[in-house]
């Protein structure tokens, strides 16, 4: 505790506060723009920070990381165009809330949920880091594979109205994910002899294509007459009922997000998805999910921010980056001659606790920065529709291009956009594509890695207790799914009715 | 970072190609060079261009094609590109470039958990020889430096390189968790990836892949165990083909000046890179030798590339899961199409017209994005989308308004991104 107080003394110097503010502001801005994520921003800023004091630079980078997690939800909710995979789940119900005139409440619950989760998870980071390391090391390839099977089952049973369509999207994502050089063997898979495809398909480009471009095409296909967006009604922020429906999901989201983020192969996709699934399971009104349930925004947003703090556990204690941003942060540490690992806390105590303390302050700054912005963001919706979607496509293509500076990415973005439109046309959920794309190759690698280590012995998945438990959970959830009657016909007739009216 | 400054009259800009995305080792090397050259040559204009893809071979192909004969172009390369050229079946190779100098590098370490029964490299190699499959080695991606080291090691002790049970991770850091968790017998990576755990006593270094002892690493070299092998993950600088002897000499001279400057030495120190500077004919020879031994081991690997022996009837190959997925996807798609036939999907004619216009704009965007620049291309996209989505038929007046808004919006974005974030976008220079 004394160390943490000392950390606050470091973080509260005026210069460091200013760097923290610069980082969180910049982070919020890049989070709002699709494609320009925190990883790219930090990578581009690295060279100009050589001359800075390491503590100041790392405080700014951490601010960018947290800020981007806040900003990412804004476009998801307002425009149904998440720019990064961490906020895809937020878009599901968040955008429906915006359509129902509750955009302000959705943004507020996302911001406050992010604050609650960020603060609690930072607290957990400062207290439980050594414990988390033990958990992380208990996870081997069999456990990761089992965890991903669980995620696939959840995605297909929880999202959308039809299991068949959910599977279709998931399988499409898996196929896209397998494209490129296989990391384990070096074999080229599904590359059709095109050199561009050797590196695989970047999830950022797919997210932009599926959501920003797909949504624009969908809006266009509805023709000029239809505009279902309701004006903001009720209080701008959350009302009493929305508060009482939000706070439990915030806490549950934090509890899910932090440990999953701390796993060496965590990422933000699994925790947000699991939070959604659990909220839907616990809700008294599961039928509202997918139509604007505030729990489905509050939970995943909290999980998303808690996992960002969780990611710092393996980074600081093992020197192990588990996300693109963490990998760039690791490069930043090394640039300053610091080696994250078991000895970092001992050797660089002032710096580490300074950065952790700045995370608390960063969260507070972000809340202060973002709550007043809710009103400004909501005004985005009153921009004339032609300009709004013209602007979205311009920013989307800018984002897609600047990831690799490749015109090939623009072609891919357009193709994926048309696919995203086709999926919307047949009422298929779009999120499973992203889950398959990101987790599919990882599941394949962990499966083969586990078998290589066990020398071809398949019982390894059942003889390790953690792996067996996760597979059992997947089986149970698949069982629930089977009990539900296929809703395909129902959803089809619902759509028919929508068109006729 | 704010590199979009106008060129100083007379000074031809030096363009360093980093054949990788921002943030990686090659990119860091290029940006470090940029900083040092600007520092020691006042008025110099140095730009870094990222051309990522396929272990650098996409950047290599572009460098050889479009920079031929240009004495103001350099590219960062390294060991991984030598193997990438072979594994990716690249039509161009490093021998088509003009070698200038090797700059930095890092030696590999072979580590085991502190609790491991292997005390020396000799112990590990003995166990490896008697049952190759039982020793699970871990490290970075397939065909990378870590993988190559173990294949070369197997080669040296008389085992076929294909018998190695090498388990690739996304990087040495990711293999770290697996070796600490006791799933791997040993892990291989650059020293810096494991430095924290080595210092904390959680990992034991069995050997370093250097020719002799390395300062600061308390472990014998592989050669000391009687295996004639050393390997560095080196990074070097090459120039395009078709340079005159004078141009070559000038570039070599400029790089030598940079590599011997105090600023460069300070950069090496800070980044933890070893100084492996080597220029001229010696570097040329080194490059040829590296190419031939790596080609050798990789060719032999691919000629007897059999899946590891398995006790089960089902063996997982890299294509097992993808092929299964493709099969099930096709079935699911057929089922969905069959079900969708029964209901019609309604898009009215106005919607169809709007869709076609926007898809058209997106289709021509990649073709014009680089040629006419970001501002013009984005204005076009914006104007097409905005006038298409208008409820009424676009008039000359509305078109002018849309184009104006598009120009203003694109220009603001362009300035913010190029000046503020340092993203280089194709476009007119101001």
JSON list of N, CA and C in Angstrom, two decimals, chain A residues 98-134:
[
{"chain": "A", "resi": 98, "resn": "UNK", "atom": "N", "xyz": [-29.84, 3.14, -29.07]},
{"chain": "A", "resi": 98, "resn": "UNK", "atom": "CA", "xyz": [-29.78, 4.43, -29.76]},
{"chain": "A", "resi": 98, "resn": "UNK", "atom": "C", "xyz": [-30.98, 4.58, -30.69]},
{"chain": "A", "resi": 99, "resn": "UNK", "atom": "N", "xyz": [-31.33, 3.50, -31.36]},
{"chain": "A", "resi": 99, "resn": "UNK", "atom": "CA", "xyz": [-32.50, 3.56, -32.26]},
{"chain": "A", "resi": 99, "resn": "UNK", "atom": "C", "xyz": [-33.77, 3.84, -31.48]},
{"chain": "A", "resi": 100, "resn": "UNK", "atom": "N", "xyz": [-33.82, 3.32, -30.22]},
{"chain": "A", "resi": 100, "resn": "UNK", "atom": "CA", "xyz": [-35.01, 3.54, -29.40]},
{"chain": "A", "resi": 100, "resn": "UNK", "atom": "C", "xyz": [-34.99, 4.89, -28.70]},
{"chain": "A", "resi": 101, "resn": "UNK", "atom": "N", "xyz": [-34.01, 5.73, -29.02]},
{"chain": "A", "resi": 101, "resn": "UNK", "atom": "CA", "xyz": [-33.96, 7.05, -28.41]},
{"chain": "A", "resi": 101, "resn": "UNK", "atom": "C", "xyz": [-33.24, 7.08, -27.08]},
{"chain": "A", "resi": 102, "resn": "UNK", "atom": "N", "xyz": [-32.51, 6.02, -26.74]},
{"chain": "A", "resi": 102, "resn": "UNK", "atom": "CA", "xyz": [-31.79, 6.01, -25.46]},
{"chain": "A", "resi": 102, "resn": "UNK", "atom": "C", "xyz": [-30.27, 6.01, -25.67]},
{"chain": "A", "resi": 103, "resn": "UNK", "atom": "N", "xyz": [-29.82, 6.72, -26.70]},
{"chain": "A", "resi": 103, "resn": "UNK", "atom": "CA", "xyz": [-28.38, 6.77, -26.98]},
{"chain": "A", "resi": 103, "resn": "UNK", "atom": "C", "xyz": [-27.61, 7.31, -25.78]},
{"chain": "A", "resi": 104, "resn": "UNK", "atom": "N", "xyz": [-28.15, 8.36, -25.15]},
{"chain": "A", "resi": 104, "resn": "UNK", "atom": "CA", "xyz": [-27.47, 8.98, -24.01]},
{"chain": "A", "resi": 104, "resn": "UNK", "atom": "C", "xyz": [-27.26, 7.99, -22.88]},
{"chain": "A", "resi": 105, "resn": "UNK", "atom": "N", "xyz": [-28.33, 7.22, -22.58]},
{"chain": "A", "resi": 105, "resn": "UNK", "atom": "CA", "xyz": [-28.22, 6.24, -21.50]},
{"chain": "A", "resi": 105, "resn": "UNK", "atom": "C", "xyz": [-27.21, 5.17, -21.84]},
{"chain": "A", "resi": 106, "resn": "UNK", "atom": "N", "xyz": [-27.19, 4.74, -23.10]},
{"chain": "A", "resi": 106, "resn": "UNK", "atom": "CA", "xyz": [-26.24, 3.69, -23.50]},
{"chain": "A", "resi": 106, "resn": "UNK", "atom": "C", "xyz": [-24.81, 4.20, -23.35]},
{"chain": "A", "resi": 107, "resn": "UNK", "atom": "N", "xyz": [-24.57, 5.45, -23.80]},
{"chain": "A", "resi": 107, "resn": "UNK", "atom": "CA", "xyz": [-23.22, 6.02, -23.67]},
{"chain": "A", "resi": 107, "resn": "UNK", "atom": "C", "xyz": [-22.85, 6.20, -22.21]},
{"chain": "A", "resi": 108, "resn": "UNK", "atom": "N", "xyz": [-23.83, 6.62, -21.39]},
{"chain": "A", "resi": 108, "resn": "UNK", "atom": "CA", "xyz": [-23.54, 6.86, -19.98]},
{"chain": "A", "resi": 108, "resn": "UNK", "atom": "C", "xyz": [-23.24, 5.55, -19.27]},
{"chain": "A", "resi": 109, "resn": "UNK", "atom": "N", "xyz": [-24.02, 4.53, -19.53]},
{"chain": "A", "resi": 109, "resn": "UNK", "atom": "CA", "xyz": [-23.76, 3.27, -18.83]},
{"chain": "A", "resi": 109, "resn": "UNK", "atom": "C", "xyz": [-22.42, 2.69, -19.29]},
{"chain": "A", "resi": 110, "resn": "UNK", "atom": "N", "xyz": [-22.07, 2.93, -20.56]},
{"chain": "A", "resi": 110, "resn": "UNK", "atom": "CA", "xyz": [-20.77, 2.46, -21.04]},
{"chain": "A", "resi": 110, "resn": "UNK", "atom": "C", "xyz": [-19.65, 3.21, -20.34]},
{"chain": "A", "resi": 111, "resn": "UNK", "atom": "N", "xyz": [-19.79, 4.54, -20.21]},
{"chain": "A", "resi": 111, "resn": "UNK", "atom": "CA", "xyz": [-18.72, 5.33, -19.61]},
{"chain": "A", "resi": 111, "resn": "UNK", "atom": "C", "xyz": [-18.58, 5.03, -18.12]},
{"chain": "A", "resi": 112, "resn": "UNK", "atom": "N", "xyz": [-19.74, 4.99, -17.41]},
{"chain": "A", "resi": 112, "resn": "UNK", "atom": "CA", "xyz": [-19.65, 4.74, -15.97]},
{"chain": "A", "resi": 112, "resn": "UNK", "atom": "C", "xyz": [-19.20, 3.30, -15.72]},
{"chain": "A", "resi": 113, "resn": "UNK", "atom": "N", "xyz": [-19.72, 2.37, -16.52]},
{"chain": "A", "resi": 113, "resn": "UNK", "atom": "CA", "xyz": [-19.31, 0.98, -16.40]},
{"chain": "A", "resi": 113, "resn": "UNK", "atom": "C", "xyz": [-17.82, 0.82, -16.63]},
{"chain": "A", "resi": 114, "resn": "UNK", "atom": "N", "xyz": [-17.31, 1.55, -17.62]},
{"chain": "A", "resi": 114, "resn": "UNK", "atom": "CA", "xyz": [-15.88, 1.49, -17.90]},
{"chain": "A", "resi": 114, "resn": "UNK", "atom": "C", "xyz": [-15.09, 2.02, -16.71]},
{"chain": "A", "resi": 115, "resn": "UNK", "atom": "N", "xyz": [-15.63, 3.10, -16.10]},
{"chain": "A", "resi": 115, "resn": "UNK", "atom": "CA", "xyz": [-14.94, 3.68, -14.96]},
{"chain": "A", "resi": 115, "resn": "UNK", "atom": "C", "xyz": [-14.92, 2.71, -13.78]},
{"chain": "A", "resi": 116, "resn": "UNK", "atom": "N", "xyz": [-16.09, 2.15, -13.47]},
{"chain": "A", "resi": 116, "resn": "UNK", "atom": "CA", "xyz": [-16.19, 1.21, -12.35]},
{"chain": "A", "resi": 116, "resn": "UNK", "atom": "C", "xyz": [-15.24, 0.03, -12.59]},
{"chain": "A", "resi": 117, "resn": "UNK", "atom": "N", "xyz": [-15.34, -0.54, -13.79]},
{"chain": "A", "resi": 117, "resn": "UNK", "atom": "CA", "xyz": [-14.53, -1.72, -14.09]},
{"chain": "A", "resi": 117, "resn": "UNK", "atom": "C", "xyz": [-13.05, -1.38, -14.12]},
{"chain": "A", "resi": 118, "resn": "UNK", "atom": "N", "xyz": [-12.73, -0.25, -14.75]},
{"chain": "A", "resi": 118, "resn": "UNK", "atom": "CA", "xyz": [-11.32, 0.14, -14.83]},
{"chain": "A", "resi": 118, "resn": "UNK", "atom": "C", "xyz": [-10.73, 0.34, -13.45]},
{"chain": "A", "resi": 119, "resn": "UNK", "atom": "N", "xyz": [-11.48, 1.00, -12.56]},
{"chain": "A", "resi": 119, "resn": "UNK", "atom": "CA", "xyz": [-10.97, 1.28, -11.23]},
{"chain": "A", "resi": 119, "resn": "UNK", "atom": "C", "xyz": [-10.83, -0.01, -10.41]},
{"chain": "A", "resi": 120, "resn": "UNK", "atom": "N", "xyz": [-11.90, -0.83, -10.42]},
{"chain": "A", "resi": 120, "resn": "UNK", "atom": "CA", "xyz": [-11.83, -2.08, -9.66]},
{"chain": "A", "resi": 120, "resn": "UNK", "atom": "C", "xyz": [-10.73, -2.99, -10.19]},
{"chain": "A", "resi": 121, "resn": "UNK", "atom": "N", "xyz": [-10.61, -3.06, -11.51]},
{"chain": "A", "resi": 121, "resn": "UNK", "atom": "CA", "xyz": [-9.62, -3.96, -12.09]},
{"chain": "A", "resi": 121, "resn": "UNK", "atom": "C", "xyz": [-8.21, -3.46, -11.81]},
{"chain": "A", "resi": 122, "resn": "UNK", "atom": "N", "xyz": [-8.03, -2.13, -11.79]},
{"chain": "A", "resi": 122, "resn": "UNK", "atom": "CA", "xyz": [-6.72, -1.60, -11.44]},
{"chain": "A", "resi": 122, "resn": "UNK", "atom": "C", "xyz": [-6.39, -1.94, -9.99]},
{"chain": "A", "resi": 123, "resn": "UNK", "atom": "N", "xyz": [-7.43, -1.87, -9.13]},
{"chain": "A", "resi": 123, "resn": "UNK", "atom": "CA", "xyz": [-7.25, -2.27, -7.74]},
{"chain": "A", "resi": 123, "resn": "UNK", "atom": "C", "xyz": [-6.82, -3.73, -7.68]},
{"chain": "A", "resi": 124, "resn": "UNK", "atom": "N", "xyz": [-7.53, -4.57, -8.45]},
{"chain": "A", "resi": 124, "resn": "UNK", "atom": "CA", "xyz": [-7.19, -5.99, -8.48]},
{"chain": "A", "resi": 124, "resn": "UNK", "atom": "C", "xyz": [-5.77, -6.19, -9.00]},
{"chain": "A", "resi": 125, "resn": "UNK", "atom": "N", "xyz": [-5.40, -5.37, -9.99]},
{"chain": "A", "resi": 125, "resn": "UNK", "atom": "CA", "xyz": [-4.05, -5.46, -10.55]},
{"chain": "A", "resi": 125, "resn": "UNK", "atom": "C", "xyz": [-3.02, -5.18, -9.47]},
{"chain": "A", "resi": 126, "resn": "UNK", "atom": "N", "xyz": [-3.29, -4.15, -8.62]},
{"chain": "A", "resi": 126, "resn": "UNK", "atom": "CA", "xyz": [-2.27, -3.82, -7.62]},
{"chain": "A", "resi": 126, "resn": "UNK", "atom": "C", "xyz": [-2.25, -4.83, -6.47]},
{"chain": "A", "resi": 127, "resn": "UNK", "atom": "N", "xyz": [-3.33, -5.61, -6.30]},
{"chain": "A", "resi": 127, "resn": "UNK", "atom": "CA", "xyz": [-3.37, -6.53, -5.17]},
{"chain": "A", "resi": 127, "resn": "UNK", "atom": "C", "xyz": [-3.09, -7.98, -5.58]},
{"chain": "A", "resi": 128, "resn": "UNK", "atom": "N", "xyz": [-3.67, -8.41, -6.68]},
{"chain": "A", "resi": 128, "resn": "UNK", "atom": "CA", "xyz": [-3.66, -9.85, -6.96]},
{"chain": "A", "resi": 128, "resn": "UNK", "atom": "C", "xyz": [-2.71, -10.26, -8.08]},
{"chain": "A", "resi": 129, "resn": "UNK", "atom": "N", "xyz": [-1.85, -9.37, -8.53]},
{"chain": "A", "resi": 129, "resn": "UNK", "atom": "CA", "xyz": [-0.99, -9.72, -9.67]},
{"chain": "A", "resi": 129, "resn": "UNK", "atom": "C", "xyz": [-0.26, -11.06, -9.50]},
{"chain": "A", "resi": 130, "resn": "UNK", "atom": "N", "xyz": [0.36, -11.32, -8.32]},
{"chain": "A", "resi": 130, "resn": "UNK", "atom": "CA", "xyz": [1.09, -12.60, -8.21]},
{"chain": "A", "resi": 130, "resn": "UNK", "atom": "C", "xyz": [0.18, -13.82, -8.34]},
{"chain": "A", "resi": 131, "resn": "UNK", "atom": "N", "xyz": [-1.04, -13.71, -7.78]},
{"chain": "A", "resi": 131, "resn": "UNK", "atom": "CA", "xyz": [-2.01, -14.80, -7.85]},
{"chain": "A", "resi": 131, "resn": "UNK", "atom": "C", "xyz": [-2.41, -15.06, -9.30]},
{"chain": "A", "resi": 132, "resn": "UNK", "atom": "N", "xyz": [-2.64, -13.95, -10.03]},
{"chain": "A", "resi": 132, "resn": "UNK", "atom": "CA", "xyz": [-3.06, -14.05, -11.42]},
{"chain": "A", "resi": 132, "resn": "UNK", "atom": "C", "xyz": [-2.01, -14.76, -12.26]},
{"chain": "A", "resi": 133, "resn": "UNK", "atom": "N", "xyz": [-0.74, -14.53, -11.91]},
{"chain": "A", "resi": 133, "resn": "UNK", "atom": "CA", "xyz": [0.33, -15.16, -12.68]},
{"chain": "A", "resi": 133, "resn": "UNK", "atom": "C", "xyz": [0.22, -16.68, -12.55]},
{"chain": "A", "resi": 134, "resn": "UNK", "atom": "N", "xyz": [-0.08, -17.15, -11.33]},
{"chain": "A", "resi": 134, "resn": "UNK", "atom": "CA", "xyz": [-0.23, -18.60, -11.12]},
{"chain": "A", "resi": 134, "resn": "UNK", "atom": "C", "xyz": [-1.34, -19.16, -11.99]}
]
